[in-house]
mmCIF file of C-alpha atoms in Angstrom:
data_model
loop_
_atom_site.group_PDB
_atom_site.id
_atom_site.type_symbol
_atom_site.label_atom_id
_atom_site.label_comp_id
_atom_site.label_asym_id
_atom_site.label_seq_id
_atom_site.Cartn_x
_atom_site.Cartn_y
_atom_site.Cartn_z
ATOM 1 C CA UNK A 5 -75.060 -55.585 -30.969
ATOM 2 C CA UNK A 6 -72.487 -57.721 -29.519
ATOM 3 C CA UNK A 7 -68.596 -56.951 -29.697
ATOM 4 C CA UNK A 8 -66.579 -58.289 -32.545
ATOM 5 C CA UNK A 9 -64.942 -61.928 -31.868
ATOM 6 C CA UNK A 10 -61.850 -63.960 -33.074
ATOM 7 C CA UNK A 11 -62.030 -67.498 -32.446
ATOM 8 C CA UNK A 12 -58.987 -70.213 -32.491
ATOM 9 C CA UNK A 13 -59.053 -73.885 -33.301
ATOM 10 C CA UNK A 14 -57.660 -76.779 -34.505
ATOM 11 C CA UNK A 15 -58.884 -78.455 -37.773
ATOM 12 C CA UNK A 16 -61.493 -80.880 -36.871
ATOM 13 C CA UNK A 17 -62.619 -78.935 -33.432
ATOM 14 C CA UNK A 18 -65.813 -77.116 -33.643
ATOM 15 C CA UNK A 19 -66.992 -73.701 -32.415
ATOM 16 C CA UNK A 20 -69.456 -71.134 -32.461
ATOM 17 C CA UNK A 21 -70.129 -66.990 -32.572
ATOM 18 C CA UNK A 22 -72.792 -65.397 -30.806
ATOM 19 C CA UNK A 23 -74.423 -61.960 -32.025
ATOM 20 C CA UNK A 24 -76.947 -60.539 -29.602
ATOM 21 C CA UNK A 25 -78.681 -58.041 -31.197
ATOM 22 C CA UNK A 26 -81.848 -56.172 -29.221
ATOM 23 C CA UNK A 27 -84.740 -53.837 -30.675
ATOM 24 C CA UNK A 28 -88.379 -53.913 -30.509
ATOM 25 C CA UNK A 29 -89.363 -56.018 -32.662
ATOM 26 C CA UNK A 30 -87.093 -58.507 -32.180
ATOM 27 C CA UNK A 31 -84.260 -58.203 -35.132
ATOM 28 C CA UNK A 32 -83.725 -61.031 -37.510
ATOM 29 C CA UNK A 33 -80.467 -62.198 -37.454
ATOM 30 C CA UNK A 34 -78.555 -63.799 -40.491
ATOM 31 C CA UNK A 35 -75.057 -64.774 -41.127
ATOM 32 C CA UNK A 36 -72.695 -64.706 -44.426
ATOM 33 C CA UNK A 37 -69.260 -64.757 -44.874
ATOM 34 C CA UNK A 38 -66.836 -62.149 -46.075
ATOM 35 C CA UNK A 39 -67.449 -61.446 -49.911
ATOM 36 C CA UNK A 40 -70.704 -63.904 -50.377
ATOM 37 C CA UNK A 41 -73.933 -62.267 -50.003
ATOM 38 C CA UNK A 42 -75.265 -66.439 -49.740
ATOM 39 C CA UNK A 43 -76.859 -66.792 -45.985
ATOM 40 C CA UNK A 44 -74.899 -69.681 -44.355
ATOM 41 C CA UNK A 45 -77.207 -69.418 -40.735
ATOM 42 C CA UNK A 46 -79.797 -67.721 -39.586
ATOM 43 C CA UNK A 47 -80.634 -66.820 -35.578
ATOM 44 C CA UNK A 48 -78.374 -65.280 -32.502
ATOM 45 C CA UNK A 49 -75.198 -68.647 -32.752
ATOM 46 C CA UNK A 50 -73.455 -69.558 -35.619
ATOM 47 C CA UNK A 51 -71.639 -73.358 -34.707
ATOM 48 C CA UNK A 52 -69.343 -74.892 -37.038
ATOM 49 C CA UNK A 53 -68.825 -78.492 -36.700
ATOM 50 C CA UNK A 54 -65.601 -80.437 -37.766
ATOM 51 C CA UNK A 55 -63.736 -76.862 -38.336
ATOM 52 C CA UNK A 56 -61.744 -77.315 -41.859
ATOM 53 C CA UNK A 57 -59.474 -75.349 -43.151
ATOM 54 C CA UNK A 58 -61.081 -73.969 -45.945
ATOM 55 C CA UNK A 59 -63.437 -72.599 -43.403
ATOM 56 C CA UNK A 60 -61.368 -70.139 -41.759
ATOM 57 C CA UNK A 61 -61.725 -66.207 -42.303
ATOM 58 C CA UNK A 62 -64.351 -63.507 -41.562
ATOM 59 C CA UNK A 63 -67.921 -64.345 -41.082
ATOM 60 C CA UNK A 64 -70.310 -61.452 -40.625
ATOM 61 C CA UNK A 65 -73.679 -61.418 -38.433
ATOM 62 C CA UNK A 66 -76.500 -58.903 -39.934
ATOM 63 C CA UNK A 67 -79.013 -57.844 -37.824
ATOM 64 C CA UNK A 68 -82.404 -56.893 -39.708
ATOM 65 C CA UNK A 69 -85.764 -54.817 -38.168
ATOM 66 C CA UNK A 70 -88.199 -53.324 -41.394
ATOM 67 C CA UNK A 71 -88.096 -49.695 -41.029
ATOM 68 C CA UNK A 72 -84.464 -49.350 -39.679
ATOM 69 C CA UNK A 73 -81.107 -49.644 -41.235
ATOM 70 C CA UNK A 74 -79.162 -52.762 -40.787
ATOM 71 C CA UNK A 75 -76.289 -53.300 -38.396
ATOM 72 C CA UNK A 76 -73.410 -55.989 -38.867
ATOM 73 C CA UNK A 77 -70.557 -57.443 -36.968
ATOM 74 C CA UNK A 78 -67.530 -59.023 -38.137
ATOM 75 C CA UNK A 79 -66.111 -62.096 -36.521
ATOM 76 C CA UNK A 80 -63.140 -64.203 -37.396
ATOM 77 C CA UNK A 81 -62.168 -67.794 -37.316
ATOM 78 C CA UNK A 82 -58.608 -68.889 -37.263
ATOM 79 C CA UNK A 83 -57.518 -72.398 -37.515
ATOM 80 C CA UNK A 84 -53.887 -73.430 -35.724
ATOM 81 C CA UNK A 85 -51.625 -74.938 -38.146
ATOM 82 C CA UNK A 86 -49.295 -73.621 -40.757
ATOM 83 C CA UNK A 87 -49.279 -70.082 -41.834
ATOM 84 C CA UNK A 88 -51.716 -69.056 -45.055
ATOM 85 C CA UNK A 89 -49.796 -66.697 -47.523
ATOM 86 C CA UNK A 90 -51.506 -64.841 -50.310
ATOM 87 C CA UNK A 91 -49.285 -63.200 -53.113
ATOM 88 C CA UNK A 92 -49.977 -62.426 -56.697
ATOM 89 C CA UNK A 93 -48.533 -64.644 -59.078
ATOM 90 C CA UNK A 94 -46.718 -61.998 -60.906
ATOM 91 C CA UNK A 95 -45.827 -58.425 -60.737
ATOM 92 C CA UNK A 96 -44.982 -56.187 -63.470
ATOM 93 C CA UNK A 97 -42.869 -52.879 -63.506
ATOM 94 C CA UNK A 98 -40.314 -51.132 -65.897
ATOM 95 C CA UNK A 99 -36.164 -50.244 -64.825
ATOM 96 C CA UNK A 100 -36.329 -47.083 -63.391
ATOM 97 C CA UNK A 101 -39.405 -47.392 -62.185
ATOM 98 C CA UNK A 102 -40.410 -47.661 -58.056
ATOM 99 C CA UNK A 103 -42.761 -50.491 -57.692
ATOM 100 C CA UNK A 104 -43.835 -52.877 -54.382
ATOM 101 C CA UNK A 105 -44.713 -56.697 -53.651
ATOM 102 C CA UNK A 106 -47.164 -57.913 -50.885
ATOM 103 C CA UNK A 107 -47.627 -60.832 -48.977
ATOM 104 C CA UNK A 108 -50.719 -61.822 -47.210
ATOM 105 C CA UNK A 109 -50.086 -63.807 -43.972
ATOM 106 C CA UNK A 110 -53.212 -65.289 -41.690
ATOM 107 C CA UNK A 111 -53.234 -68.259 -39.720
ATOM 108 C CA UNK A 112 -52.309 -68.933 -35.762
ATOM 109 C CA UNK A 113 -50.375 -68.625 -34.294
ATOM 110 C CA UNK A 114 -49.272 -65.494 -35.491
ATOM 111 C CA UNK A 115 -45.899 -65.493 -37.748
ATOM 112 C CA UNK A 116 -43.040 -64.756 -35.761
ATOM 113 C CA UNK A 117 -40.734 -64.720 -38.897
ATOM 114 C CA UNK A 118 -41.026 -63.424 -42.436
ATOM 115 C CA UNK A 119 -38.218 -63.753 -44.582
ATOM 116 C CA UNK A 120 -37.634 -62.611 -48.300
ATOM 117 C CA UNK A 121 -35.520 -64.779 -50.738
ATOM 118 C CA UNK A 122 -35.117 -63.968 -54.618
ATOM 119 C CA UNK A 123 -33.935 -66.800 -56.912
ATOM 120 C CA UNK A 124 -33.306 -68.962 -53.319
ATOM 121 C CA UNK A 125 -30.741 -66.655 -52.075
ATOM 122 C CA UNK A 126 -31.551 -63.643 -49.269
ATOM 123 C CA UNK A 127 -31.954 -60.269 -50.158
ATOM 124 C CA UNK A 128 -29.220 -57.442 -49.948
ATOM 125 C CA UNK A 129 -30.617 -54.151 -48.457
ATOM 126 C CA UNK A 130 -27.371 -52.933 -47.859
ATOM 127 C CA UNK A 131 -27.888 -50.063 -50.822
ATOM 128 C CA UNK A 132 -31.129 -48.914 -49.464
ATOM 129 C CA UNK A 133 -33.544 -49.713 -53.042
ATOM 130 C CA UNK A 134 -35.286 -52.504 -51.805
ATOM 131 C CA UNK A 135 -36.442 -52.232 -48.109
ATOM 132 C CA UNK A 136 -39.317 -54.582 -46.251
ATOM 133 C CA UNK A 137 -42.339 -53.227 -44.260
ATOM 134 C CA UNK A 138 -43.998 -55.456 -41.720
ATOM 135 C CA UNK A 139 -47.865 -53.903 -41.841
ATOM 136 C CA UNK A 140 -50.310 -55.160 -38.944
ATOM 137 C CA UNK A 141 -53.756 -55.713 -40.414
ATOM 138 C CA UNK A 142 -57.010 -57.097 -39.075
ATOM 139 C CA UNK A 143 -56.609 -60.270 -38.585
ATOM 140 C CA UNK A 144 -53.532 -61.064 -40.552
ATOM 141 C CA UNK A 145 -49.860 -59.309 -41.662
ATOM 142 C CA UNK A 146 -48.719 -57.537 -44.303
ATOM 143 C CA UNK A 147 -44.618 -58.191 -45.348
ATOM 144 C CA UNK A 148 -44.392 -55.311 -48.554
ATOM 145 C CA UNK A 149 -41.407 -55.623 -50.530
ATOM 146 C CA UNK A 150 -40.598 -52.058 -52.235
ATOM 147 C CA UNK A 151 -37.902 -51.275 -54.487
ATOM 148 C CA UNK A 152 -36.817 -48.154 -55.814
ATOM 149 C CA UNK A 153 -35.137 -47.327 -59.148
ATOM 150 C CA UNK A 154 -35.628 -51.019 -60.661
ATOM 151 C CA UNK A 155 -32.687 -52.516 -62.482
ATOM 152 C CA UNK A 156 -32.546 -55.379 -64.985
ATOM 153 C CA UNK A 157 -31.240 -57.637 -61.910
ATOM 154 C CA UNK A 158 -33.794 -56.929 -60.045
ATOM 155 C CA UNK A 159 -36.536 -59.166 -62.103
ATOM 156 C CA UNK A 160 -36.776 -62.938 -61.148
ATOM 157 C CA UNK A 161 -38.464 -65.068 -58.534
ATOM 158 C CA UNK A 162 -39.172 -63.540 -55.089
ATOM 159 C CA UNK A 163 -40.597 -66.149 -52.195
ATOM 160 C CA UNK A 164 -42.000 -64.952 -49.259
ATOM 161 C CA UNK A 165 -41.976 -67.454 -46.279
ATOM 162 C CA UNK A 166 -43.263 -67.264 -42.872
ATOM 163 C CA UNK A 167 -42.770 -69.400 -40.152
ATOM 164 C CA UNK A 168 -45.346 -69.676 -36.847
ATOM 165 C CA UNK A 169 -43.656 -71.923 -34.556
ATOM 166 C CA UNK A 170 -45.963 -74.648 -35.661
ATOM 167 C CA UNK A 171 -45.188 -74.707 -39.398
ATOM 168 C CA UNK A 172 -43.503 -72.611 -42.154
ATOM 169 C CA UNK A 173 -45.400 -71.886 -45.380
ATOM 170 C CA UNK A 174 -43.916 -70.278 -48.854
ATOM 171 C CA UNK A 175 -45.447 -68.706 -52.077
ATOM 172 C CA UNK A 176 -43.379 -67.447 -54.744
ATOM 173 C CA UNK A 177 -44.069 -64.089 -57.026
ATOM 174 C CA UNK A 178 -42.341 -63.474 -60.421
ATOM 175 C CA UNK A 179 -41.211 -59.933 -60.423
ATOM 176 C CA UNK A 180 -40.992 -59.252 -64.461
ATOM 177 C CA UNK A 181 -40.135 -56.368 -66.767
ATOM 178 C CA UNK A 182 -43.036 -54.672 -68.153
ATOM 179 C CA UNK A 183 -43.212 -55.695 -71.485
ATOM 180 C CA UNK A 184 -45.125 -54.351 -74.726
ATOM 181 C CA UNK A 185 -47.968 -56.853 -74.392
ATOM 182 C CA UNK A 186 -48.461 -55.658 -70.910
ATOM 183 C CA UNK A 187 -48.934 -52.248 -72.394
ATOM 184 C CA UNK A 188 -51.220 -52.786 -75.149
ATOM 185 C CA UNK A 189 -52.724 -56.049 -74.925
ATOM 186 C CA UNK A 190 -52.377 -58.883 -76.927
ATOM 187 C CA UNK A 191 -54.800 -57.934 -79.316
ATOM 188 C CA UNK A 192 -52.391 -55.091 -80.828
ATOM 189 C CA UNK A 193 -49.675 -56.385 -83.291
ATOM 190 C CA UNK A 194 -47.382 -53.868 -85.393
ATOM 191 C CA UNK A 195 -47.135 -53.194 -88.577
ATOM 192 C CA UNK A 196 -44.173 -51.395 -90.438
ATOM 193 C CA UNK A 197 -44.727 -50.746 -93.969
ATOM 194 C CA UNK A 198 -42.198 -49.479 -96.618
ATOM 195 C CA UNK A 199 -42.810 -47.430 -100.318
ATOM 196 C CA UNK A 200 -39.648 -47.017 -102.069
ATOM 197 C CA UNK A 201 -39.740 -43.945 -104.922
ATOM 198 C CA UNK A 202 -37.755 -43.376 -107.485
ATOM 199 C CA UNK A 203 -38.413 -46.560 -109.065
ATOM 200 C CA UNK A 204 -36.348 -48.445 -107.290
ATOM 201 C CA UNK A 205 -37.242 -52.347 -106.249
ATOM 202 C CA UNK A 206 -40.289 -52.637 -104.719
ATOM 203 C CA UNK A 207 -41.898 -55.037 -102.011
ATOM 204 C CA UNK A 208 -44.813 -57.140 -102.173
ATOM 205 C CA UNK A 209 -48.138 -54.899 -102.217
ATOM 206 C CA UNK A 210 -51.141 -55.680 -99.900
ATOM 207 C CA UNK A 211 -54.439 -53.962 -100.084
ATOM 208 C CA UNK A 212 -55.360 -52.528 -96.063
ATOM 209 C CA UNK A 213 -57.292 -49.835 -95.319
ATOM 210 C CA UNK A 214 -54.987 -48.558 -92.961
ATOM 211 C CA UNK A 215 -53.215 -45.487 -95.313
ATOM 212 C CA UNK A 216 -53.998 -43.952 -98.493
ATOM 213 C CA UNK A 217 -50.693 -45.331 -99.724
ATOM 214 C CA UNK A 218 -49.434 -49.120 -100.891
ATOM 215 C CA UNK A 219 -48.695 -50.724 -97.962
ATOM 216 C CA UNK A 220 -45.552 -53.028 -98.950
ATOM 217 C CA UNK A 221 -44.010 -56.058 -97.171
ATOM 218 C CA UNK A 222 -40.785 -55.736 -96.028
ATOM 219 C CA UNK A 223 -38.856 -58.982 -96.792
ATOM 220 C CA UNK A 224 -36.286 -60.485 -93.794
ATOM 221 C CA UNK A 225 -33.629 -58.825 -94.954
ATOM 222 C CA UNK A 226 -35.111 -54.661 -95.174
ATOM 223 C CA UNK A 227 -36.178 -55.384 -91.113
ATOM 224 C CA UNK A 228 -34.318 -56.722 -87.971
ATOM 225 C CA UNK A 229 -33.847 -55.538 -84.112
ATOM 226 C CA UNK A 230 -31.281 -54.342 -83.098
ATOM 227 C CA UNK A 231 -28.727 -56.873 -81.526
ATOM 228 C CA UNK A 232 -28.812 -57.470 -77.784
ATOM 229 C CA UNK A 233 -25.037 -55.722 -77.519
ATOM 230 C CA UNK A 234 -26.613 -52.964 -78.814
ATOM 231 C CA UNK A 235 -25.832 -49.492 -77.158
ATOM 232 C CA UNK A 236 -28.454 -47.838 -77.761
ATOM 233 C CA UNK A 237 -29.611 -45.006 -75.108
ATOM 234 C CA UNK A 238 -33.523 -44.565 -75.658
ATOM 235 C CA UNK A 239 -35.548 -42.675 -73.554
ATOM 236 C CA UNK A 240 -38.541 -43.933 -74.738
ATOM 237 C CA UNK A 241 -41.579 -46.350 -73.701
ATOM 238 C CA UNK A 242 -42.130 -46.706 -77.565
ATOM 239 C CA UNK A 243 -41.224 -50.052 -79.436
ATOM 240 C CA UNK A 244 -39.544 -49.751 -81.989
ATOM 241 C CA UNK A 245 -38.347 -51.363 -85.638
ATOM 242 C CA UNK A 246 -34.694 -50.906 -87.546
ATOM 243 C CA UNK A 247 -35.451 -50.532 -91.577
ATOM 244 C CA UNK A 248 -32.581 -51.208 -93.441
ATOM 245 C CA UNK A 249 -31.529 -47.840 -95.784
ATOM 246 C CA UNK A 250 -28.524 -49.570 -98.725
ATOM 247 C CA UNK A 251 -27.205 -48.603 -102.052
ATOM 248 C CA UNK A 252 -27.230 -51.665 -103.550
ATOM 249 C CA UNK A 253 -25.491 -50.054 -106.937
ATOM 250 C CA UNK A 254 -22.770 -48.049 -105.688
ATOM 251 C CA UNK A 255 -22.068 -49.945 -102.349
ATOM 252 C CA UNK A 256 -21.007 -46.966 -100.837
ATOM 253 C CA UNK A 257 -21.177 -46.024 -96.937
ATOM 254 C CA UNK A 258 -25.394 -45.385 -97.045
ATOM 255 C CA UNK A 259 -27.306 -42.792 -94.871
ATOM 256 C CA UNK A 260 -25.135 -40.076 -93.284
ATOM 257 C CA UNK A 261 -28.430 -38.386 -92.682
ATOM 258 C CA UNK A 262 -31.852 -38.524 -92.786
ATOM 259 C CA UNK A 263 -34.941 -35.738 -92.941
ATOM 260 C CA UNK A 264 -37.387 -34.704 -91.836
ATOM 261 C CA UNK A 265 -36.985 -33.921 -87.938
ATOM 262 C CA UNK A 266 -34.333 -36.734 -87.295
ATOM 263 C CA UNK A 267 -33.010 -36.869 -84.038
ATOM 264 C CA UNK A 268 -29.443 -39.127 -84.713
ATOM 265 C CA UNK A 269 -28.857 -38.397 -80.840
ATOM 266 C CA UNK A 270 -32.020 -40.382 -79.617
ATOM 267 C CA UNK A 271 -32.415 -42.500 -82.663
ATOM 268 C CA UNK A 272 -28.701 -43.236 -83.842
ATOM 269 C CA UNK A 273 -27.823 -44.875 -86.701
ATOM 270 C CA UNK A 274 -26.437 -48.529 -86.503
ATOM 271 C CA UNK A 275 -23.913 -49.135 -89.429
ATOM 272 C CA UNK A 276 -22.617 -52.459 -89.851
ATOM 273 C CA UNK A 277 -18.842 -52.466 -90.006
ATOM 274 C CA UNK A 278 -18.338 -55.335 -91.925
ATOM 275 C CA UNK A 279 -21.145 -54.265 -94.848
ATOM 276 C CA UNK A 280 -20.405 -50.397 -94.909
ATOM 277 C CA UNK A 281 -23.221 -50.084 -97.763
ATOM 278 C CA UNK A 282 -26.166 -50.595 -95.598
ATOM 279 C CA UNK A 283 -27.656 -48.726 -92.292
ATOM 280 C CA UNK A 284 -30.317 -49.766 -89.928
ATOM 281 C CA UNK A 285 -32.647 -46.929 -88.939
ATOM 282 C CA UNK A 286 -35.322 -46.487 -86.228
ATOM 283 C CA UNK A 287 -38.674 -46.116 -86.565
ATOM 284 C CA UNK A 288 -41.290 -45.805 -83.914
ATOM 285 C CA UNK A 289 -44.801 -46.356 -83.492
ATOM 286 C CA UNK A 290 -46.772 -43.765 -85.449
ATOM 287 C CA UNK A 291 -43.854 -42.559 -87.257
ATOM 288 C CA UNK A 292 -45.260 -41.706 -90.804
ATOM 289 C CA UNK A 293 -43.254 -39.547 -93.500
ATOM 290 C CA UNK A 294 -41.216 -39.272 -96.240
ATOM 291 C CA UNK A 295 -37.383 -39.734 -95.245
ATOM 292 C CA UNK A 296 -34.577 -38.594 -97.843
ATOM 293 C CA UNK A 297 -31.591 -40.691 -96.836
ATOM 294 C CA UNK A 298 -27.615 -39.856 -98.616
ATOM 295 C CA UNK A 299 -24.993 -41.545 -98.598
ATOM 296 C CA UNK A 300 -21.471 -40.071 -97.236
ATOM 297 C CA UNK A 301 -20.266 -38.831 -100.302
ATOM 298 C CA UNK A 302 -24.027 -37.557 -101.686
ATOM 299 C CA UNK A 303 -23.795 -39.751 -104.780
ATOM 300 C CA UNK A 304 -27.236 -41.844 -103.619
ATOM 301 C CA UNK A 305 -30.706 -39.912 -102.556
ATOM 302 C CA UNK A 306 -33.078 -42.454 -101.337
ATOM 303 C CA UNK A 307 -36.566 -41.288 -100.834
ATOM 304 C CA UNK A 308 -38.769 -43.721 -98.985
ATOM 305 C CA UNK A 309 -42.240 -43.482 -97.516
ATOM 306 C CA UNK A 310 -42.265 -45.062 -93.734
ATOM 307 C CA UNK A 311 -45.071 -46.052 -91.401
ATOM 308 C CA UNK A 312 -44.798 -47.848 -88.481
ATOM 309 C CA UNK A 313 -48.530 -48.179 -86.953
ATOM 310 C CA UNK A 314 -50.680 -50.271 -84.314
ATOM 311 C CA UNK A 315 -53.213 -52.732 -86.098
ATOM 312 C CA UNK A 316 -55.726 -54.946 -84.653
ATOM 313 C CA UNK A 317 -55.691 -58.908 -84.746
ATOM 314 C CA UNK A 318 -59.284 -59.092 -87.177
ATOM 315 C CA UNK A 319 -57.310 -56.706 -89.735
ATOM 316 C CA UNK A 320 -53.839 -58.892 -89.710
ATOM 317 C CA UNK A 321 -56.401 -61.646 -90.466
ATOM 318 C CA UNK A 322 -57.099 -60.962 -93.821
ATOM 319 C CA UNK A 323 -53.858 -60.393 -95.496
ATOM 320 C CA UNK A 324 -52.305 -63.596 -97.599
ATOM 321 C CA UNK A 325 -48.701 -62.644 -96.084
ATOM 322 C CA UNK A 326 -47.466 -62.424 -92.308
ATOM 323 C CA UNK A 327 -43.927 -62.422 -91.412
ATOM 324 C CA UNK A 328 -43.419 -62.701 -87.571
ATOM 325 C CA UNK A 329 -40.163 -61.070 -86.810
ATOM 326 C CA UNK A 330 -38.887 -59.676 -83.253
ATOM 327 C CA UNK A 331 -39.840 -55.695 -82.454
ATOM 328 C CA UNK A 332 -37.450 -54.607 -79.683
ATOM 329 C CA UNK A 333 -39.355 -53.175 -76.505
ATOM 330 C CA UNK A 334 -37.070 -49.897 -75.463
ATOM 331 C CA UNK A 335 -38.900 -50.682 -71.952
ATOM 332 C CA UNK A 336 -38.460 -54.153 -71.810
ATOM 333 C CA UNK A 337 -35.100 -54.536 -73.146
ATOM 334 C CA UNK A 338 -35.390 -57.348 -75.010
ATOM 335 C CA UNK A 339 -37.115 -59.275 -77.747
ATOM 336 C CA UNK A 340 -40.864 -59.988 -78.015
ATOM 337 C CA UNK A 341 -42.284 -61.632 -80.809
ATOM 338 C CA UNK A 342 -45.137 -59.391 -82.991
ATOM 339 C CA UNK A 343 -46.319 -59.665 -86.332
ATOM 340 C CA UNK A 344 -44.952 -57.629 -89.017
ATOM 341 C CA UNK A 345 -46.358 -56.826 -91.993
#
């Protein structure tokens, strides 16, 4: 067969691509373009009339004799004017993590400048975590953004711009935390259920199939996140939900500890300063036991059963109650909205 070709026009020009292809019999030649299996021409010429700009990119020639395998050629078309740029819409990563952004640019002439800008200002590579690559490809460039060791000021709006002499073209990309729904779907809500023993004031029951025990509704008050000033250290890509442990009898400082297998390190207590008489605790996903909390002076024993579980949209459909309250996303850093039981 014939070599490869790259053509160049203006919009509105026309031009053609040749493929000689020889073999007894004579092959049939067809021709397609780039990720359509629909034939567009058939013979030796392909001529496009009125070039638009829609029309540009890689048009392939197949050459066809029964009995023998095929052979194809690749050609491209490239229409003068202002550079095309292809970028995702979004890109998703969590802090710490290493992650890159690409940018597609095709067109002629060829870019002679790409340029990164986040939030309309330039980049600063002075500390050596974000760095730009300039990748040759067939028939187009690459400009890959990388960063290393992502920080909370790294997430916003990154635009990639190139400029050809002839025009300049820009597409923007959000760069955004990876968030809980980007984990799990949006099909997966939470829900945190509470059994008090003892006794003591219970919560609304609701019949689910999800444990052998009563499921009970936490009201507004027995559930929060954690505040944004928070300084809490997790190491963890698990949500997470605060129950609220108080001795509403004795109002004394509630919850020096709590068992089983607590870790106060990773999961510290938050005590409110102002109402010394209740704690907020942690609970991730999955947790399920029985916690004994006590208060500082051991005058209060608090047994509770805790469960903290993944439940699908159909089953949060039949209950009578839903509460939608924030869960805070360790990864994320910040609020998303889930339903809570």
């Amino acid at each position: 067969m014939s070599n490869s070709q790259e053509k160049e026009v203006s919009e509105g020009e026309s031009t053609s691509f040749r493929c000689d292809a020889v073999g007894n019999p004579l092959p049939l030649v067809f021709w397609t373009r780039a990720g359509d299996e629909q034939i567009i021409a058939k013979g030796d010429t392909i001529t496009i009339d009125n070039v638009r700009n829609w029309q540009q990119g890689e048009y392939i020639c197949t050459a066809i004799v029964e009995g023998f395998k095929h052979a194809s050629m690749s050609h491209f078309l490239h229409i003068r004017g202002a550079p095309v740029i292809t970028v995702p819409a979004e890109v998703t990563a969590g802090t710490g993590e290493s992650t890159e952004i690409s940018c597609h640019i095709s067109g002629r002439p060829k870019p002679l400048e790409i340029r990164w800008t986040k939030d309309g200002e330039p980049l600063n590579y002075a500390s050596g975590r974000t760095q730009v690559h300039q990748i040759p490809r067939l028939y187009r460039v690459e400009s890959r953004l990388t960063f290393k060791d992502l920080r909370d000021t790294d997430m916003g709006i990154y635009n990639c711009t190139a400029s050809n002499g002839m025009a300049t073209s820009s597409k923007s990309v959000h760069l955004k935390r990876r968030g809980v729904t980007d984990i799990l779907g949006f099909s997966d809500v939470y829900a945190v259920s509470t059994e008090k023993a003892q006794g003591l004031e219970t919560l609304q029951e609701i019949d689910t199939p999800k444990t052998s025990t009563h499921n009970l509704v936490p009201s507004p008050d027995k559930i929060r996140p954690p505040s944004r000033a928070s300084t809490h250290s997790i190491n963890s890509t698990d949500a997470f939900v605060e129950v609220r442990f108080a001795d509403e009898v004795q109002k004394t400082e509630v919850v020096t500890s709590l068992s089983p297998h607590w870790d106060s390190d990773l999961f510290p207590f938050d005590t409110d300063e102002k109402q010394l008489s209740e704690c907020w605790v942690q609970f991730r996903v999955m947790d399920h036991d029985t916690y004994s909390a006590n208060d500082a002076i051991g005058r209060v024993n608090l047994d509770c059963n805790i469960l903290v579980e993944k439940m699908r949209m159909q089953e949060m459909e039949r209950l009578d109650e839903i509460h939608v309250l924030p869960i805070y996303d360790t990864l994320n850093g910040g609020f998303e909205q889930y339903n809570l039981l």
